[in-house]
Amino acid sequence: MSEPQTPDWVRDAVFYQIFPDRFARSLTVPKPSHLDEWGSPPTYHGYQGGDLIGVVERLDYLVELGVNALYFTPVFQSASNHRYHTHDYEKVDPMLGGNAALSRLLEEAHSRGMKVVLDGVFNHASRGFFQFHDILENGANAAYIDWFTVHSYPLNAYDSMNQPGYQAWWNLHALPKFNVKNPEVREFLLGIGRKWIDLGIDGWRLDVANEIDDDSFWQEFRRRVRGGNPDAYIVGEVWGEAKRWLQGDMWDAVMNYLFTRACIAFFIGESVDRGELGRTSFHTLDPIGAPAFRHALETMIGHYHPNVNAAQMNLLDSHDMPRFLTLAQGDKSALRLATLFQMTYTGAPSIYYGDEIGMPGKHDPDNRRAFPWYTPESWDRDLLHDFQRYIALRRTRPALRRGSFQILLAQDDVLAHARQLGSETVVVTINTSRSTRRVDIPLSGLVPEGSGFDEVWTHETHRSEGDHLRGVELAPRSGRVFATPLPS
Amino acid sequence: MSEPQTPDWVRDAVFYQIFPDRFARSLTVPKPSHLDEWGSPPTYHGYQGGDLIGVVERLDYLVELGVNALYFTPVFQSASNHRYHTHDYEKVDPMLGGNAALSRLLEEAHSRGMKVVLDGVFNHASRGFFQFHDILENGANAAYIDWFTVHSYPLNAYDSMNQPGYQAWWNLHALPKFNVKNPEVREFLLGIGRKWIDLGIDGWRLDVANEIDDDSFWQEFRRRVRGGNPDAYIVGEVWGEAKRWLQGDMWDAVMNYLFTRACIAFFIGESVDRGELGRTSFHTLDPIGAPAFRHALETMIGHYHPNVNAAQMNLLDSHDMPRFLTLAQGDKSALRLATLFQMTYTGAPSIYYGDEIGMPGKHDPDNRRAFPWYTPESWDRDLLHDFQRYIALRRTRPALRRGSFQILLAQDDVLAHARQLGSETVVVTINTSRSTRRVDIPLSGLVPEGSGFDEVWTHETHRSEGDHLRGVELAPRSGRVFATPLPS
């Protein structure tokens, strides 16, 4: 197989993940009357009424934050507040403003140079999905009987005391699993994959994508999607190693939960809320120091081609986890250090909405609170400012987005790594300990002896000596970034 | 209230009612694989796979038959072969070819001067309909809780052993009744009413329309629909007298089942299949002679303004009844005489698909057989020819479509009626008895003494004498039509 080709723009992307019911609510989108109050404690079944025009109205905030790509959890018509239970793949949910709102969002986002990736739930439908509903209504006479895998009639779709009677995701009655062996189903799903690309989206995040255990499906998916947009980004949800799908013929990348895992262990470490951690798919994680973190990163990078690593979606948390800050029991230094690392690492960072202002959130549903637009006093503006700085750093420094990655030092609680692109070299060093550290950072021959580095933000000058940056003092729980001048 | 304004084109319309799953199936529309064979005995739950492109492919047949308006039972996405259980009002069912197929049909029909009326099921949805599904999924937390009338949670939508727990049509679990008092629901339904008008349909047939017991709803419906197309036809399904809705501010007309009823009693009479009749909404009907038929017609006409009578949809049968021919136990003379009468009466005739070739059909589902395109030897071509003649007569004679209506003679088994428009007079006389009758038909001063009448089809000439057509001999179970020359 030739080398994987991943979309070039993803190297420059900083994603912002939006949970549409909770990010922003526009007064211009008509809503059903029976909604929970904006900002009330999230429940499993209540809606708070966010919508896509609300996102349009907040695009300037996102531009100011510095992100340039949006990843939306599902937006298609669904009778669930998270919209993973798809009722209709051809319609944006009416509560989100319908298809017209998505078109408007695409137009407004694109005009700001911002990409838009949607969440595709192709493994399973919902029990209200038309072709499944046909089986519910007509039993063995249904026209679409082989779109799903039925074991016995009548189905017990709404009878939780009995087995569903059909193949379902995690045997959940609500989520009948598609029979992708059926060519009609393939054609339907592949058509959906293409349809929204043709309508202007920039890529797909694929929900529980490894559970469609059929490489030819994903190969054809890639052909269809790329046929519509050769730059479309295809990113699967896989929580572990994902070589099988990242050889260049299926997806471009995965949501990099291996990265998440390593960051929790290293940047949060001992402070982790073990109760909340126990509710994640990680269950337990031993705290690690810099050497083990280095090992985790190098193992991860070793799995994939550099073109894949450069396109990975690196996240610290998501709608499927407690927020990073909550896992850290409120220790904002952990979030700051992890974000600094995320913004200087290879692959596309993804920020879960609200992390940047210090929103807390335990496991689902608490991690899906409404963005507090109307209580700005609750925002941590210092944190927001640091997010802006870290994002801006990435966006102004090509080496951070496209450069090589190399670990220079991994000792006790101190990590130093370099990114290099042509004559541009950036050195990042992070001290996760609660004490001051003073280190000599080996430069591994990356720069000529006596090279000058600017410390970003302070603009102090440092010079390499004997292939080291010597005597670098690191305050407790802090990081410093040194960079050669940008080529003019 | 000013006088009702009904669409002018309906005066010239001859409708053909199509049950989309059974009229015609195109090879060009992809279908799910699990369908019943075309022409197999209809079942409650099986599909035979008719579609709208199939109709396009048969338009020339319909032009040859002479009809110029199509009324379709529901075409929107639905998990029922009759599609009265609407899953999505914004989508033409994918098995029918989807929205694109309807657009093509509208284009092709309109290019032949043919109108298209769709069936609107606005009283109730289906249990797969999105906003109802939301209540099924989320119970008291549902956003759309007040779109329906819920009595208790959880709903028993799929638990036929218990009461549904919500208001439903005939208390059927499958058909939750809309709460049209909710402004969101009104806006939704009125929007649907308008949407398809804007997409080019020529009118709406309104299912169980009297069950939306809310005049202001229908008044607003008329405003919205007519706002989109001032010539749109609005015809309600009401089986009895319908003055309430036909004052000019709600509907234009109803499906004229009072006409149907009178025609069964008079033209079929004693021969009626009482078992099948007992399964209709008529239950029983005593056979009647010409005087009682006259009384029924005059009562019916007396209910409404002439503009309404001229726009009524006069039908002999439908998808909700055994076919007329089957009620007549195969007596084709009854169908011929009734059709001759229908084509010469005031109001728009409507032919249920297949009646014209003598298709039989008992009560639902047998009355929904597939049109036998592939067994043309089963067609009664003489009957088809007579349908063509009767339809052509109506279409060439303005007096039959727009003229006054007057009964000239109603005695024993013989009826004579006249239609007059300006200088054009048409006299129709029908003998329903099994013997030859010889009658003098009084002309009631409609024409000057000695006026010449051509007998249509034979072109024999007759002259009025002493304000009568004298000595008109009528073979058993036959009709004759006499007409003054068309103004040149």
PDB file of N, CA and C in Angstrom, chain A residues 116-160:
ATOM      1  N   VAL A 116     -15.793  22.409   9.166  1.00  0.00           N
ATOM      2  CA  VAL A 116     -16.885  21.817   9.947  1.00  0.00           C
ATOM      3  C   VAL A 116     -16.923  20.308   9.708  1.00  0.00           C
ATOM      4  N   VAL A 117     -16.775  19.568  10.798  1.00  0.00           N
ATOM      5  CA  VAL A 117     -16.822  18.105  10.744  1.00  0.00           C
ATOM      6  C   VAL A 117     -18.045  17.631  11.519  1.00  0.00           C
ATOM      7  N   LEU A 118     -18.797  16.722  10.917  1.00  0.00           N
ATOM      8  CA  LEU A 118     -19.985  16.187  11.596  1.00  0.00           C
ATOM      9  C   LEU A 118     -19.739  14.767  12.094  1.00  0.00           C
ATOM     10  N   ASP A 119     -20.601  14.367  12.987  1.00  0.00           N
ATOM     11  CA  ASP A 119     -20.520  13.049  13.613  1.00  0.00           C
ATOM     12  C   ASP A 119     -21.449  12.100  12.853  1.00  0.00           C
ATOM     13  N   GLY A 120     -20.910  11.017  12.340  1.00  0.00           N
ATOM     14  CA  GLY A 120     -21.717  10.049  11.606  1.00  0.00           C
ATOM     15  C   GLY A 120     -21.909   8.786  12.426  1.00  0.00           C
ATOM     16  N   VAL A 121     -23.165   8.484  12.693  1.00  0.00           N
ATOM     17  CA  VAL A 121     -23.483   7.302  13.501  1.00  0.00           C
ATOM     18  C   VAL A 121     -24.013   6.247  12.539  1.00  0.00           C
ATOM     19  N   PHE A 122     -23.111   5.446  12.020  1.00  0.00           N
ATOM     20  CA  PHE A 122     -23.478   4.528  10.944  1.00  0.00           C
ATOM     21  C   PHE A 122     -23.547   3.075  11.396  1.00  0.00           C
ATOM     22  N   ASN A 123     -23.153   2.801  12.618  1.00  0.00           N
ATOM     23  CA  ASN A 123     -23.204   1.427  13.110  1.00  0.00           C
ATOM     24  C   ASN A 123     -24.633   1.001  13.437  1.00  0.00           C
ATOM     25  N   HIS A 124     -25.388   1.945  14.004  1.00  0.00           N
ATOM     26  CA  HIS A 124     -26.749   1.632  14.420  1.00  0.00           C
ATOM     27  C   HIS A 124     -27.646   2.830  14.158  1.00  0.00           C
ATOM     28  N   ALA A 125     -28.939   2.550  14.062  1.00  0.00           N
ATOM     29  CA  ALA A 125     -29.930   3.611  13.901  1.00  0.00           C
ATOM     30  C   ALA A 125     -30.640   3.780  15.246  1.00  0.00           C
ATOM     31  N   SER A 126     -31.840   4.300  15.227  1.00  0.00           N
ATOM     32  CA  SER A 126     -32.674   4.323  16.427  1.00  0.00           C
ATOM     33  C   SER A 126     -33.928   3.517  16.129  1.00  0.00           C
ATOM     34  N   ARG A 127     -34.693   3.231  17.147  1.00  0.00           N
ATOM     35  CA  ARG A 127     -35.906   2.431  16.899  1.00  0.00           C
ATOM     36  C   ARG A 127     -37.004   3.255  16.231  1.00  0.00           C
ATOM     37  N   GLY A 128     -36.773   4.571  16.046  1.00  0.00           N
ATOM     38  CA  GLY A 128     -37.735   5.381  15.286  1.00  0.00           C
ATOM     39  C   GLY A 128     -37.327   5.566  13.836  1.00  0.00           C
ATOM     40  N   PHE A 129     -36.125   5.129  13.501  1.00  0.00           N
ATOM     41  CA  PHE A 129     -35.594   5.233  12.121  1.00  0.00           C
ATOM     42  C   PHE A 129     -36.547   4.513  11.170  1.00  0.00           C
ATOM     43  N   PHE A 130     -36.819   5.129  10.038  1.00  0.00           N
ATOM     44  CA  PHE A 130     -37.919   4.662   9.192  1.00  0.00           C
ATOM     45  C   PHE A 130     -37.868   3.174   8.854  1.00  0.00           C
ATOM     46  N   GLN A 131     -36.724   2.723   8.375  1.00  0.00           N
ATOM     47  CA  GLN A 131     -36.676   1.336   7.898  1.00  0.00           C
ATOM     48  C   GLN A 131     -36.782   0.332   9.052  1.00  0.00           C
ATOM     49  N   PHE A 132     -36.335   0.734  10.242  1.00  0.00           N
ATOM     50  CA  PHE A 132     -36.542  -0.141  11.401  1.00  0.00           C
ATOM     51  C   PHE A 132     -37.992  -0.076  11.854  1.00  0.00           C
ATOM     52  N   HIS A 133     -38.527   1.113  11.850  1.00  0.00           N
ATOM     53  CA  HIS A 133     -39.944   1.308  12.194  1.00  0.00           C
ATOM     54  C   HIS A 133     -40.845   0.442  11.302  1.00  0.00           C
ATOM     55  N   ASP A 134     -40.465   0.297  10.064  1.00  0.00           N
ATOM     56  CA  ASP A 134     -41.225  -0.567   9.151  1.00  0.00           C
ATOM     57  C   ASP A 134     -41.297  -2.002   9.683  1.00  0.00           C
ATOM     58  N   ILE A 135     -40.198  -2.469  10.264  1.00  0.00           N
ATOM     59  CA  ILE A 135     -40.211  -3.839  10.809  1.00  0.00           C
ATOM     60  C   ILE A 135     -41.058  -3.881  12.082  1.00  0.00           C
ATOM     61  N   LEU A 136     -40.965  -2.833  12.868  1.00  0.00           N
ATOM     62  CA  LEU A 136     -41.821  -2.759  14.058  1.00  0.00           C
ATOM     63  C   LEU A 136     -43.291  -2.828  13.674  1.00  0.00           C
ATOM     64  N   GLU A 137     -43.641  -2.140  12.598  1.00  0.00           N
ATOM     65  CA  GLU A 137     -45.046  -2.041  12.196  1.00  0.00           C
ATOM     66  C   GLU A 137     -45.546  -3.261  11.437  1.00  0.00           C
ATOM     67  N   ASN A 138     -44.687  -3.827  10.621  1.00  0.00           N
ATOM     68  CA  ASN A 138     -45.156  -4.854   9.690  1.00  0.00           C
ATOM     69  C   ASN A 138     -44.582  -6.240   9.924  1.00  0.00           C
ATOM     70  N   GLY A 139     -43.720  -6.371  10.912  1.00  0.00           N
ATOM     71  CA  GLY A 139     -43.171  -7.676  11.240  1.00  0.00           C
ATOM     72  C   GLY A 139     -42.583  -8.352  10.020  1.00  0.00           C
ATOM     73  N   ALA A 140     -42.890  -9.606   9.844  1.00  0.00           N
ATOM     74  CA  ALA A 140     -42.288 -10.388   8.772  1.00  0.00           C
ATOM     75  C   ALA A 140     -42.689  -9.901   7.382  1.00  0.00           C
ATOM     76  N   ASN A 141     -43.722  -9.058   7.297  1.00  0.00           N
ATOM     77  CA  ASN A 141     -44.110  -8.496   5.999  1.00  0.00           C
ATOM     78  C   ASN A 141     -43.352  -7.223   5.637  1.00  0.00           C
ATOM     79  N   ALA A 142     -42.522  -6.761   6.542  1.00  0.00           N
ATOM     80  CA  ALA A 142     -41.838  -5.488   6.304  1.00  0.00           C
ATOM     81  C   ALA A 142     -40.982  -5.554   5.046  1.00  0.00           C
ATOM     82  N   ALA A 143     -40.925  -4.421   4.361  1.00  0.00           N
ATOM     83  CA  ALA A 143     -40.104  -4.348   3.143  1.00  0.00           C
ATOM     84  C   ALA A 143     -38.617  -4.319   3.483  1.00  0.00           C
ATOM     85  N   TYR A 144     -38.299  -3.770   4.660  1.00  0.00           N
ATOM     86  CA  TYR A 144     -36.898  -3.503   5.001  1.00  0.00           C
ATOM     87  C   TYR A 144     -36.360  -4.512   6.003  1.00  0.00           C
ATOM     88  N   ILE A 145     -36.946  -5.677   5.988  1.00  0.00           N
ATOM     89  CA  ILE A 145     -36.660  -6.697   6.992  1.00  0.00           C
ATOM     90  C   ILE A 145     -35.174  -7.031   7.100  1.00  0.00           C
ATOM     91  N   ASP A 146     -34.458  -6.950   6.000  1.00  0.00           N
ATOM     92  CA  ASP A 146     -33.046  -7.334   6.036  1.00  0.00           C
ATOM     93  C   ASP A 146     -32.113  -6.129   6.169  1.00  0.00           C
ATOM     94  N   TRP A 147     -32.669  -5.002   6.574  1.00  0.00           N
ATOM     95  CA  TRP A 147     -31.814  -3.855   6.904  1.00  0.00           C
ATOM     96  C   TRP A 147     -31.229  -4.026   8.309  1.00  0.00           C
ATOM     97  N   PHE A 148     -31.844  -4.883   9.103  1.00  0.00           N
ATOM     98  CA  PHE A 148     -31.380  -5.145  10.464  1.00  0.00           C
ATOM     99  C   PHE A 148     -31.335  -6.666  10.626  1.00  0.00           C
ATOM    100  N   THR A 149     -30.883  -7.121  11.783  1.00  0.00           N
ATOM    101  CA  THR A 149     -30.806  -8.559  11.987  1.00  0.00           C
ATOM    102  C   THR A 149     -31.820  -8.939  13.057  1.00  0.00           C
ATOM    103  N   VAL A 150     -32.916  -9.497  12.580  1.00  0.00           N
ATOM    104  CA  VAL A 150     -34.029  -9.805  13.485  1.00  0.00           C
ATOM    105  C   VAL A 150     -33.938 -11.270  13.904  1.00  0.00           C
ATOM    106  N   HIS A 151     -34.112 -11.503  15.196  1.00  0.00           N
ATOM    107  CA  HIS A 151     -34.069 -12.883  15.690  1.00  0.00           C
ATOM    108  C   HIS A 151     -35.462 -13.490  15.787  1.00  0.00           C
ATOM    109  N   SER A 152     -36.447 -12.698  16.167  1.00  0.00           N
ATOM    110  CA  SER A 152     -37.795 -13.249  16.340  1.00  0.00           C
ATOM    111  C   SER A 152     -38.842 -12.140  16.333  1.00  0.00           C
ATOM    112  N   TYR A 153     -40.046 -12.506  15.946  1.00  0.00           N
ATOM    113  CA  TYR A 153     -41.175 -11.574  15.926  1.00  0.00           C
ATOM    114  C   TYR A 153     -42.142 -11.922  17.046  1.00  0.00           C
ATOM    115  N   PRO A 154     -42.932 -10.983  17.534  1.00  0.00           N
ATOM    116  CA  PRO A 154     -42.753  -9.561  17.273  1.00  0.00           C
ATOM    117  C   PRO A 154     -41.536  -9.025  18.008  1.00  0.00           C
ATOM    118  N   LEU A 155     -41.010  -7.904  17.533  1.00  0.00           N
ATOM    119  CA  LEU A 155     -39.881  -7.278  18.211  1.00  0.00           C
ATOM    120  C   LEU A 155     -40.338  -6.719  19.564  1.00  0.00           C
ATOM    121  N   ASN A 156     -39.400  -6.663  20.477  1.00  0.00           N
ATOM    122  CA  ASN A 156     -39.702  -6.066  21.788  1.00  0.00           C
ATOM    123  C   ASN A 156     -39.014  -4.715  21.917  1.00  0.00           C
ATOM    124  N   ALA A 157     -39.162  -3.907  20.901  1.00  0.00           N
ATOM    125  CA  ALA A 157     -38.388  -2.659  20.861  1.00  0.00           C
ATOM    126  C   ALA A 157     -38.656  -1.770  22.066  1.00  0.00           C
ATOM    127  N   TYR A 158     -39.887  -1.797  22.563  1.00  0.00           N
ATOM    128  CA  TYR A 158     -40.223  -0.929  23.701  1.00  0.00           C
ATOM    129  C   TYR A 158     -40.571  -1.750  24.934  1.00  0.00           C
ATOM    130  N   ASP A 159     -40.106  -2.979  24.967  1.00  0.00           N
ATOM    131  CA  ASP A 159     -40.397  -3.850  26.095  1.00  0.00           C
ATOM    132  C   ASP A 159     -39.066  -4.187  26.765  1.00  0.00           C
ATOM    133  N   SER A 160     -38.699  -3.351  27.719  1.00  0.00           N
ATOM    134  CA  SER A 160     -37.360  -3.489  28.299  1.00  0.00           C
ATOM    135  C   SER A 160     -37.236  -4.715  29.191  1.00  0.00           C
TER     136      SER A 160
END
